[in-house]
Amino acid sequence: MKVKVHPSLIEGKIKAPPSKSIGIRLIFLSLLTKVNIKIENPSDDIKVALEAVNAIKQGRDYIYLGGSATALRMLIPIVSALGKKVTLDGDETLRRRPLVTIFKALKGVKFSSTSLPLTLEGKLEKEIEIDGWESSQYISGLIYAYHILGGGMIKINPPLSSTSYIRMTIDVFNKLGSDVKMEDNIIYVNPGNLEQYNGYVPGDFALASFYAIASLLTGGKLEITGLYEPPNYFGDHSIVKILSKMNAKSFYSGSWIIESSPIYYPVTVDVNDAPDLAPSIATIASIAKGVSELKGVERLRIKESDRISTIISTLKSFNICASYKESIIVHGGKPQFASIVCPKDHRIAMMGGDLSLLSGGEIEKAECVNKSNPKFWEDLIMLGGKINIA
């Protein structure tokens, strides 16, 4: 699919796309308690999680996970807690993902390969020690696994990345009656009687940020509804305050309110605990009056694409000066028309779409947004985007 984007004013009111992270956590929660949720226009990753849970419940020994690293990394500990022999596979992007950390940690589990496709067989031990640098998703998966086993302890060797997603998992369980504590680098899982979950999947701040930034780039005003109340720790929701720091009108009061400014200031942000914000921040930094710096970005190399490289190459395509030396450096400028090909990375396609709303542009393989937000292009059109889809 190819989209042609013309300079447009993005403004109005829109409901945030459902949170991929919370949605997958709720779907896996259905292995432990009753979950009643309705997901409209499910993304590819949500569909994968649903299919994975069905496969486990039906006792299947083969599970295909598409391109969902979240589902894969959370599922490995869950399957090991169940003591099943299961083969896991995924698409070419997932086959490239490193799995070294979880192989090293699961001493009682045998793996047929160091990458997908692989078969695992064995049983998770009641206590585990795991390196925290590669992915927080393993640790979230271990929290589920120890609920299956009746409790356990997770010792995390620093450095730890994406801590906010671990806290998200802990919040999900504790709100439903469990007792999960994170003390320094140790997590204690003491399962309680979990209540059933009835409700909806709240909106996703990182995905919604592409709507917010599209409006800021084009001089608009926007209200985004359906989001959760931002917690006190740094996470995807912190984009609200980051944009405010850059001189946008940006605040949360029941919904996220965004209003553009004639000038945006550069920003220095460490995104280690919320790496999915990097493409969004880099996009608005492209027009800031000065040099912005994104620190803590090394884990971006093992996303759907090497996101350090693809963020920089996308900015350069739009004639924005960007480079990498331990951090991503973005020199604010004036984006110009560009044609890009999505490198099978949904957030890079959204980044290119936002920049194109200011400068004009074309995105090939634009259907890659289906991984997290299949309504992305449709939503931008609804908000005033002049976009042709072919």
mmCIF file with all atom_site columns, C-alpha atoms in Angstrom, residues 32-173:
data_model
loop_
_atom_site.group_PDB
_atom_site.id
_atom_site.type_symbol
_atom_site.label_atom_id
_atom_site.label_alt_id
_atom_site.label_comp_id
_atom_site.label_asym_id
_atom_site.label_entity_id
_atom_site.label_seq_id
_atom_site.pdbx_PDB_ins_code
_atom_site.Cartn_x
_atom_site.Cartn_y
_atom_site.Cartn_z
_atom_site.occupancy
_atom_site.B_iso_or_equiv
_atom_site.pdbx_formal_charge
_atom_site.auth_seq_id
_atom_site.auth_comp_id
_atom_site.auth_asym_id
_atom_site.auth_atom_id
_atom_site.pdbx_PDB_model_num
ATOM 1   C CA . LEU A 1 32  ? -5.419  -16.836 35.046 1.00 0.00 ? 32  LEU A CA 1
ATOM 2   C CA . THR A 1 33  ? -8.863  -15.260 35.469 1.00 0.00 ? 33  THR A CA 1
ATOM 3   C CA . LYS A 1 34  ? -11.921 -14.280 33.489 1.00 0.00 ? 34  LYS A CA 1
ATOM 4   C CA . VAL A 1 35  ? -11.394 -11.293 31.225 1.00 0.00 ? 35  VAL A CA 1
ATOM 5   C CA . ASN A 1 36  ? -14.258 -9.518  29.484 1.00 0.00 ? 36  ASN A CA 1
ATOM 6   C CA . ILE A 1 37  ? -13.026 -6.936  27.002 1.00 0.00 ? 37  ILE A CA 1
ATOM 7   C CA . LYS A 1 38  ? -14.121 -5.811  23.576 1.00 0.00 ? 38  LYS A CA 1
ATOM 8   C CA . ILE A 1 39  ? -11.416 -4.762  21.142 1.00 0.00 ? 39  ILE A CA 1
ATOM 9   C CA . GLU A 1 40  ? -12.558 -2.931  18.035 1.00 0.00 ? 40  GLU A CA 1
ATOM 10  C CA . ASN A 1 41  ? -10.291 -2.953  14.971 1.00 0.00 ? 41  ASN A CA 1
ATOM 11  C CA . PRO A 1 42  ? -7.663  -5.148  16.649 1.00 0.00 ? 42  PRO A CA 1
ATOM 12  C CA . SER A 1 43  ? -4.072  -4.617  15.554 1.00 0.00 ? 43  SER A CA 1
ATOM 13  C CA . ASP A 1 44  ? -1.946  -7.464  14.220 1.00 0.00 ? 44  ASP A CA 1
ATOM 14  C CA . ASP A 1 45  ? -0.152  -7.812  17.565 1.00 0.00 ? 45  ASP A CA 1
ATOM 15  C CA . ILE A 1 46  ? -3.444  -8.045  19.453 1.00 0.00 ? 46  ILE A CA 1
ATOM 16  C CA . LYS A 1 47  ? -4.643  -10.755 17.042 1.00 0.00 ? 47  LYS A CA 1
ATOM 17  C CA . VAL A 1 48  ? -1.397  -12.664 17.637 1.00 0.00 ? 48  VAL A CA 1
ATOM 18  C CA . ALA A 1 49  ? -1.849  -12.514 21.420 1.00 0.00 ? 49  ALA A CA 1
ATOM 19  C CA . LEU A 1 50  ? -5.437  -13.755 21.154 1.00 0.00 ? 50  LEU A CA 1
ATOM 20  C CA . GLU A 1 51  ? -4.365  -16.648 18.947 1.00 0.00 ? 51  GLU A CA 1
ATOM 21  C CA . ALA A 1 52  ? -1.463  -17.517 21.273 1.00 0.00 ? 52  ALA A CA 1
ATOM 22  C CA . VAL A 1 53  ? -3.764  -17.733 24.304 1.00 0.00 ? 53  VAL A CA 1
ATOM 23  C CA . ASN A 1 54  ? -6.236  -19.871 22.351 1.00 0.00 ? 54  ASN A CA 1
ATOM 24  C CA . ALA A 1 55  ? -3.385  -22.165 21.337 1.00 0.00 ? 55  ALA A CA 1
ATOM 25  C CA . ILE A 1 56  ? -2.312  -22.606 24.965 1.00 0.00 ? 56  ILE A CA 1
ATOM 26  C CA . LYS A 1 57  ? -5.857  -23.258 26.161 1.00 0.00 ? 57  LYS A CA 1
ATOM 27  C CA . GLN A 1 58  ? -6.347  -25.827 23.410 1.00 0.00 ? 58  GLN A CA 1
ATOM 28  C CA . GLY A 1 59  ? -3.060  -27.579 24.211 1.00 0.00 ? 59  GLY A CA 1
ATOM 29  C CA . ARG A 1 60  ? -1.496  -26.974 20.802 1.00 0.00 ? 60  ARG A CA 1
ATOM 30  C CA . ASP A 1 61  ? 2.240   -27.582 20.452 1.00 0.00 ? 61  ASP A CA 1
ATOM 31  C CA . TYR A 1 62  ? 2.899   -24.971 17.723 1.00 0.00 ? 62  TYR A CA 1
ATOM 32  C CA . ILE A 1 63  ? 2.307   -21.229 18.097 1.00 0.00 ? 63  ILE A CA 1
ATOM 33  C CA . TYR A 1 64  ? 2.950   -18.666 15.351 1.00 0.00 ? 64  TYR A CA 1
ATOM 34  C CA . LEU A 1 65  ? 3.541   -15.153 16.671 1.00 0.00 ? 65  LEU A CA 1
ATOM 35  C CA . GLY A 1 66  ? 3.803   -13.031 13.535 1.00 0.00 ? 66  GLY A CA 1
ATOM 36  C CA . GLY A 1 67  ? 5.951   -9.997  14.314 1.00 0.00 ? 67  GLY A CA 1
ATOM 37  C CA . SER A 1 68  ? 4.957   -9.558  17.965 1.00 0.00 ? 68  SER A CA 1
ATOM 38  C CA . ALA A 1 69  ? 8.066   -9.440  20.152 1.00 0.00 ? 69  ALA A CA 1
ATOM 39  C CA . THR A 1 70  ? 5.893   -8.598  23.167 1.00 0.00 ? 70  THR A CA 1
ATOM 40  C CA . ALA A 1 71  ? 3.871   -11.791 22.777 1.00 0.00 ? 71  ALA A CA 1
ATOM 41  C CA . LEU A 1 72  ? 6.979   -13.891 22.137 1.00 0.00 ? 72  LEU A CA 1
ATOM 42  C CA . ARG A 1 73  ? 8.968   -12.616 25.103 1.00 0.00 ? 73  ARG A CA 1
ATOM 43  C CA . MET A 1 74  ? 6.072   -12.870 27.516 1.00 0.00 ? 74  MET A CA 1
ATOM 44  C CA . LEU A 1 75  ? 5.038   -16.287 26.214 1.00 0.00 ? 75  LEU A CA 1
ATOM 45  C CA . ILE A 1 76  ? 8.389   -18.047 26.682 1.00 0.00 ? 76  ILE A CA 1
ATOM 46  C CA . PRO A 1 77  ? 8.269   -17.849 30.524 1.00 0.00 ? 77  PRO A CA 1
ATOM 47  C CA . ILE A 1 78  ? 4.538   -18.677 30.532 1.00 0.00 ? 78  ILE A CA 1
ATOM 48  C CA . VAL A 1 79  ? 5.064   -21.836 28.468 1.00 0.00 ? 79  VAL A CA 1
ATOM 49  C CA . SER A 1 80  ? 8.001   -22.821 30.687 1.00 0.00 ? 80  SER A CA 1
ATOM 50  C CA . ALA A 1 81  ? 5.792   -22.434 33.786 1.00 0.00 ? 81  ALA A CA 1
ATOM 51  C CA . LEU A 1 82  ? 3.237   -24.757 32.217 1.00 0.00 ? 82  LEU A CA 1
ATOM 52  C CA . GLY A 1 83  ? 5.979   -27.305 31.558 1.00 0.00 ? 83  GLY A CA 1
ATOM 53  C CA . LYS A 1 84  ? 4.845   -27.873 27.989 1.00 0.00 ? 84  LYS A CA 1
ATOM 54  C CA . LYS A 1 85  ? 6.857   -28.785 24.905 1.00 0.00 ? 85  LYS A CA 1
ATOM 55  C CA . VAL A 1 86  ? 5.966   -26.096 22.389 1.00 0.00 ? 86  VAL A CA 1
ATOM 56  C CA . THR A 1 87  ? 7.398   -24.828 19.109 1.00 0.00 ? 87  THR A CA 1
ATOM 57  C CA . LEU A 1 88  ? 7.354   -21.055 18.616 1.00 0.00 ? 88  LEU A CA 1
ATOM 58  C CA . ASP A 1 89  ? 7.812   -19.260 15.318 1.00 0.00 ? 89  ASP A CA 1
ATOM 59  C CA . GLY A 1 90  ? 7.268   -15.834 13.784 1.00 0.00 ? 90  GLY A CA 1
ATOM 60  C CA . ASP A 1 91  ? 7.868   -13.700 10.730 1.00 0.00 ? 91  ASP A CA 1
ATOM 61  C CA . GLU A 1 92  ? 11.276  -12.555 9.482  1.00 0.00 ? 92  GLU A CA 1
ATOM 62  C CA . THR A 1 93  ? 11.358  -9.523  11.794 1.00 0.00 ? 93  THR A CA 1
ATOM 63  C CA . LEU A 1 94  ? 10.729  -11.728 14.842 1.00 0.00 ? 94  LEU A CA 1
ATOM 64  C CA . ARG A 1 95  ? 13.301  -14.299 13.725 1.00 0.00 ? 95  ARG A CA 1
ATOM 65  C CA . ARG A 1 96  ? 15.919  -11.525 13.930 1.00 0.00 ? 96  ARG A CA 1
ATOM 66  C CA . ARG A 1 97  ? 15.094  -10.633 17.537 1.00 0.00 ? 97  ARG A CA 1
ATOM 67  C CA . PRO A 1 98  ? 17.734  -11.609 20.125 1.00 0.00 ? 98  PRO A CA 1
ATOM 68  C CA . LEU A 1 99  ? 16.673  -14.092 22.823 1.00 0.00 ? 99  LEU A CA 1
ATOM 69  C CA . VAL A 1 100 ? 19.987  -14.507 24.629 1.00 0.00 ? 100 VAL A CA 1
ATOM 70  C CA . THR A 1 101 ? 18.831  -13.213 28.014 1.00 0.00 ? 101 THR A CA 1
ATOM 71  C CA . ILE A 1 102 ? 15.916  -15.589 28.479 1.00 0.00 ? 102 ILE A CA 1
ATOM 72  C CA . PHE A 1 103 ? 17.943  -18.613 27.289 1.00 0.00 ? 103 PHE A CA 1
ATOM 73  C CA . LYS A 1 104 ? 20.568  -17.824 29.907 1.00 0.00 ? 104 LYS A CA 1
ATOM 74  C CA . ALA A 1 105 ? 18.003  -17.336 32.699 1.00 0.00 ? 105 ALA A CA 1
ATOM 75  C CA . LEU A 1 106 ? 15.802  -20.406 32.160 1.00 0.00 ? 106 LEU A CA 1
ATOM 76  C CA . LYS A 1 107 ? 18.269  -23.012 33.397 1.00 0.00 ? 107 LYS A CA 1
ATOM 77  C CA . GLY A 1 108 ? 15.675  -25.780 33.663 1.00 0.00 ? 108 GLY A CA 1
ATOM 78  C CA . VAL A 1 109 ? 14.427  -25.313 30.100 1.00 0.00 ? 109 VAL A CA 1
ATOM 79  C CA . LYS A 1 110 ? 15.932  -26.733 26.905 1.00 0.00 ? 110 LYS A CA 1
ATOM 80  C CA . PHE A 1 111 ? 15.819  -24.736 23.660 1.00 0.00 ? 111 PHE A CA 1
ATOM 81  C CA . SER A 1 112 ? 16.299  -26.310 20.254 1.00 0.00 ? 112 SER A CA 1
ATOM 82  C CA . SER A 1 113 ? 17.704  -23.130 18.725 1.00 0.00 ? 113 SER A CA 1
ATOM 83  C CA . THR A 1 114 ? 19.024  -19.688 19.623 1.00 0.00 ? 114 THR A CA 1
ATOM 84  C CA . SER A 1 115 ? 16.450  -17.991 17.376 1.00 0.00 ? 115 SER A CA 1
ATOM 85  C CA . LEU A 1 116 ? 13.020  -18.673 15.925 1.00 0.00 ? 116 LEU A CA 1
ATOM 86  C CA . PRO A 1 117 ? 11.747  -21.157 15.017 1.00 0.00 ? 117 PRO A CA 1
ATOM 87  C CA . LEU A 1 118 ? 12.546  -22.995 18.242 1.00 0.00 ? 118 LEU A CA 1
ATOM 88  C CA . THR A 1 119 ? 11.121  -25.689 20.483 1.00 0.00 ? 119 THR A CA 1
ATOM 89  C CA . LEU A 1 120 ? 11.291  -25.297 24.259 1.00 0.00 ? 120 LEU A CA 1
ATOM 90  C CA . GLU A 1 121 ? 10.811  -27.988 26.834 1.00 0.00 ? 121 GLU A CA 1
ATOM 91  C CA . GLY A 1 122 ? 11.282  -28.008 30.596 1.00 0.00 ? 122 GLY A CA 1
ATOM 92  C CA . LYS A 1 123 ? 10.062  -26.336 33.771 1.00 0.00 ? 123 LYS A CA 1
ATOM 93  C CA . LEU A 1 124 ? 10.606  -22.887 35.243 1.00 0.00 ? 124 LEU A CA 1
ATOM 94  C CA . GLU A 1 125 ? 12.255  -22.827 38.677 1.00 0.00 ? 125 GLU A CA 1
ATOM 95  C CA . LYS A 1 126 ? 10.695  -20.948 41.619 1.00 0.00 ? 126 LYS A CA 1
ATOM 96  C CA . GLU A 1 127 ? 13.478  -18.374 41.686 1.00 0.00 ? 127 GLU A CA 1
ATOM 97  C CA . ILE A 1 128 ? 15.243  -16.866 38.716 1.00 0.00 ? 128 ILE A CA 1
ATOM 98  C CA . GLU A 1 129 ? 18.027  -14.414 37.965 1.00 0.00 ? 129 GLU A CA 1
ATOM 99  C CA . ILE A 1 130 ? 17.848  -12.511 34.686 1.00 0.00 ? 130 ILE A CA 1
ATOM 100 C CA . ASP A 1 131 ? 19.750  -9.698  33.003 1.00 0.00 ? 131 ASP A CA 1
ATOM 101 C CA . GLY A 1 132 ? 17.584  -6.612  32.590 1.00 0.00 ? 132 GLY A CA 1
ATOM 102 C CA . TRP A 1 133 ? 19.191  -4.949  29.571 1.00 0.00 ? 133 TRP A CA 1
ATOM 103 C CA . GLU A 1 134 ? 17.613  -6.872  26.690 1.00 0.00 ? 134 GLU A CA 1
ATOM 104 C CA . SER A 1 135 ? 13.883  -6.663  27.363 1.00 0.00 ? 135 SER A CA 1
ATOM 105 C CA . SER A 1 136 ? 11.469  -5.931  30.193 1.00 0.00 ? 136 SER A CA 1
ATOM 106 C CA . GLN A 1 137 ? 8.942   -8.178  28.431 1.00 0.00 ? 137 GLN A CA 1
ATOM 107 C CA . TYR A 1 138 ? 10.681  -11.313 29.735 1.00 0.00 ? 138 TYR A CA 1
ATOM 108 C CA . ILE A 1 139 ? 10.228  -9.995  33.264 1.00 0.00 ? 139 ILE A CA 1
ATOM 109 C CA . SER A 1 140 ? 6.545   -9.246  32.647 1.00 0.00 ? 140 SER A CA 1
ATOM 110 C CA . GLY A 1 141 ? 6.188   -12.786 31.316 1.00 0.00 ? 141 GLY A CA 1
ATOM 111 C CA . LEU A 1 142 ? 7.869   -14.159 34.438 1.00 0.00 ? 142 LEU A CA 1
ATOM 112 C CA . ILE A 1 143 ? 5.320   -12.326 36.616 1.00 0.00 ? 143 ILE A CA 1
ATOM 113 C CA . TYR A 1 144 ? 2.573   -14.225 34.774 1.00 0.00 ? 144 TYR A CA 1
ATOM 114 C CA . ALA A 1 145 ? 4.554   -17.454 35.005 1.00 0.00 ? 145 ALA A CA 1
ATOM 115 C CA . TYR A 1 146 ? 4.904   -17.200 38.786 1.00 0.00 ? 146 TYR A CA 1
ATOM 116 C CA . HIS A 1 147 ? 1.178   -16.624 39.127 1.00 0.00 ? 147 HIS A CA 1
ATOM 117 C CA . ILE A 1 148 ? 0.741   -19.937 37.332 1.00 0.00 ? 148 ILE A CA 1
ATOM 118 C CA . LEU A 1 149 ? 3.243   -21.609 39.682 1.00 0.00 ? 149 LEU A CA 1
ATOM 119 C CA . GLY A 1 150 ? 1.810   -20.079 42.855 1.00 0.00 ? 150 GLY A CA 1
ATOM 120 C CA . GLY A 1 151 ? 4.586   -17.580 43.521 1.00 0.00 ? 151 GLY A CA 1
ATOM 121 C CA . GLY A 1 152 ? 8.244   -16.885 42.968 1.00 0.00 ? 152 GLY A CA 1
ATOM 122 C CA . MET A 1 153 ? 11.090  -14.399 42.990 1.00 0.00 ? 153 MET A CA 1
ATOM 123 C CA . ILE A 1 154 ? 12.758  -12.578 40.102 1.00 0.00 ? 154 ILE A CA 1
ATOM 124 C CA . LYS A 1 155 ? 16.207  -11.065 40.601 1.00 0.00 ? 155 LYS A CA 1
ATOM 125 C CA . ILE A 1 156 ? 17.099  -8.578  37.859 1.00 0.00 ? 156 ILE A CA 1
ATOM 126 C CA . ASN A 1 157 ? 20.725  -7.847  37.057 1.00 0.00 ? 157 ASN A CA 1
ATOM 127 C CA . PRO A 1 158 ? 21.155  -4.185  36.075 1.00 0.00 ? 158 PRO A CA 1
ATOM 128 C CA . PRO A 1 159 ? 21.006  -2.244  33.869 1.00 0.00 ? 159 PRO A CA 1
ATOM 129 C CA . LEU A 1 160 ? 17.251  -2.513  33.484 1.00 0.00 ? 160 LEU A CA 1
ATOM 130 C CA . SER A 1 161 ? 15.469  -1.116  30.419 1.00 0.00 ? 161 SER A CA 1
ATOM 131 C CA . SER A 1 162 ? 11.811  -0.148  29.951 1.00 0.00 ? 162 SER A CA 1
ATOM 132 C CA . THR A 1 163 ? 11.022  -0.238  33.673 1.00 0.00 ? 163 THR A CA 1
ATOM 133 C CA . SER A 1 164 ? 7.680   1.471   33.033 1.00 0.00 ? 164 SER A CA 1
ATOM 134 C CA . TYR A 1 165 ? 6.352   -1.642  31.279 1.00 0.00 ? 165 TYR A CA 1
ATOM 135 C CA . ILE A 1 166 ? 7.228   -3.823  34.264 1.00 0.00 ? 166 ILE A CA 1
ATOM 136 C CA . ARG A 1 167 ? 5.353   -1.384  36.500 1.00 0.00 ? 167 ARG A CA 1
ATOM 137 C CA . MET A 1 168 ? 2.429   -1.568  34.079 1.00 0.00 ? 168 MET A CA 1
ATOM 138 C CA . THR A 1 169 ? 2.312   -5.357  34.492 1.00 0.00 ? 169 THR A CA 1
ATOM 139 C CA . ILE A 1 170 ? 2.543   -5.093  38.274 1.00 0.00 ? 170 ILE A CA 1
ATOM 140 C CA . ASP A 1 171 ? -0.287  -2.529  38.293 1.00 0.00 ? 171 ASP A CA 1
ATOM 141 C CA . VAL A 1 172 ? -2.521  -4.839  36.239 1.00 0.00 ? 172 VAL A CA 1
ATOM 142 C CA . PHE A 1 173 ? -2.108  -7.674  38.756 1.00 0.00 ? 173 PHE A CA 1
#
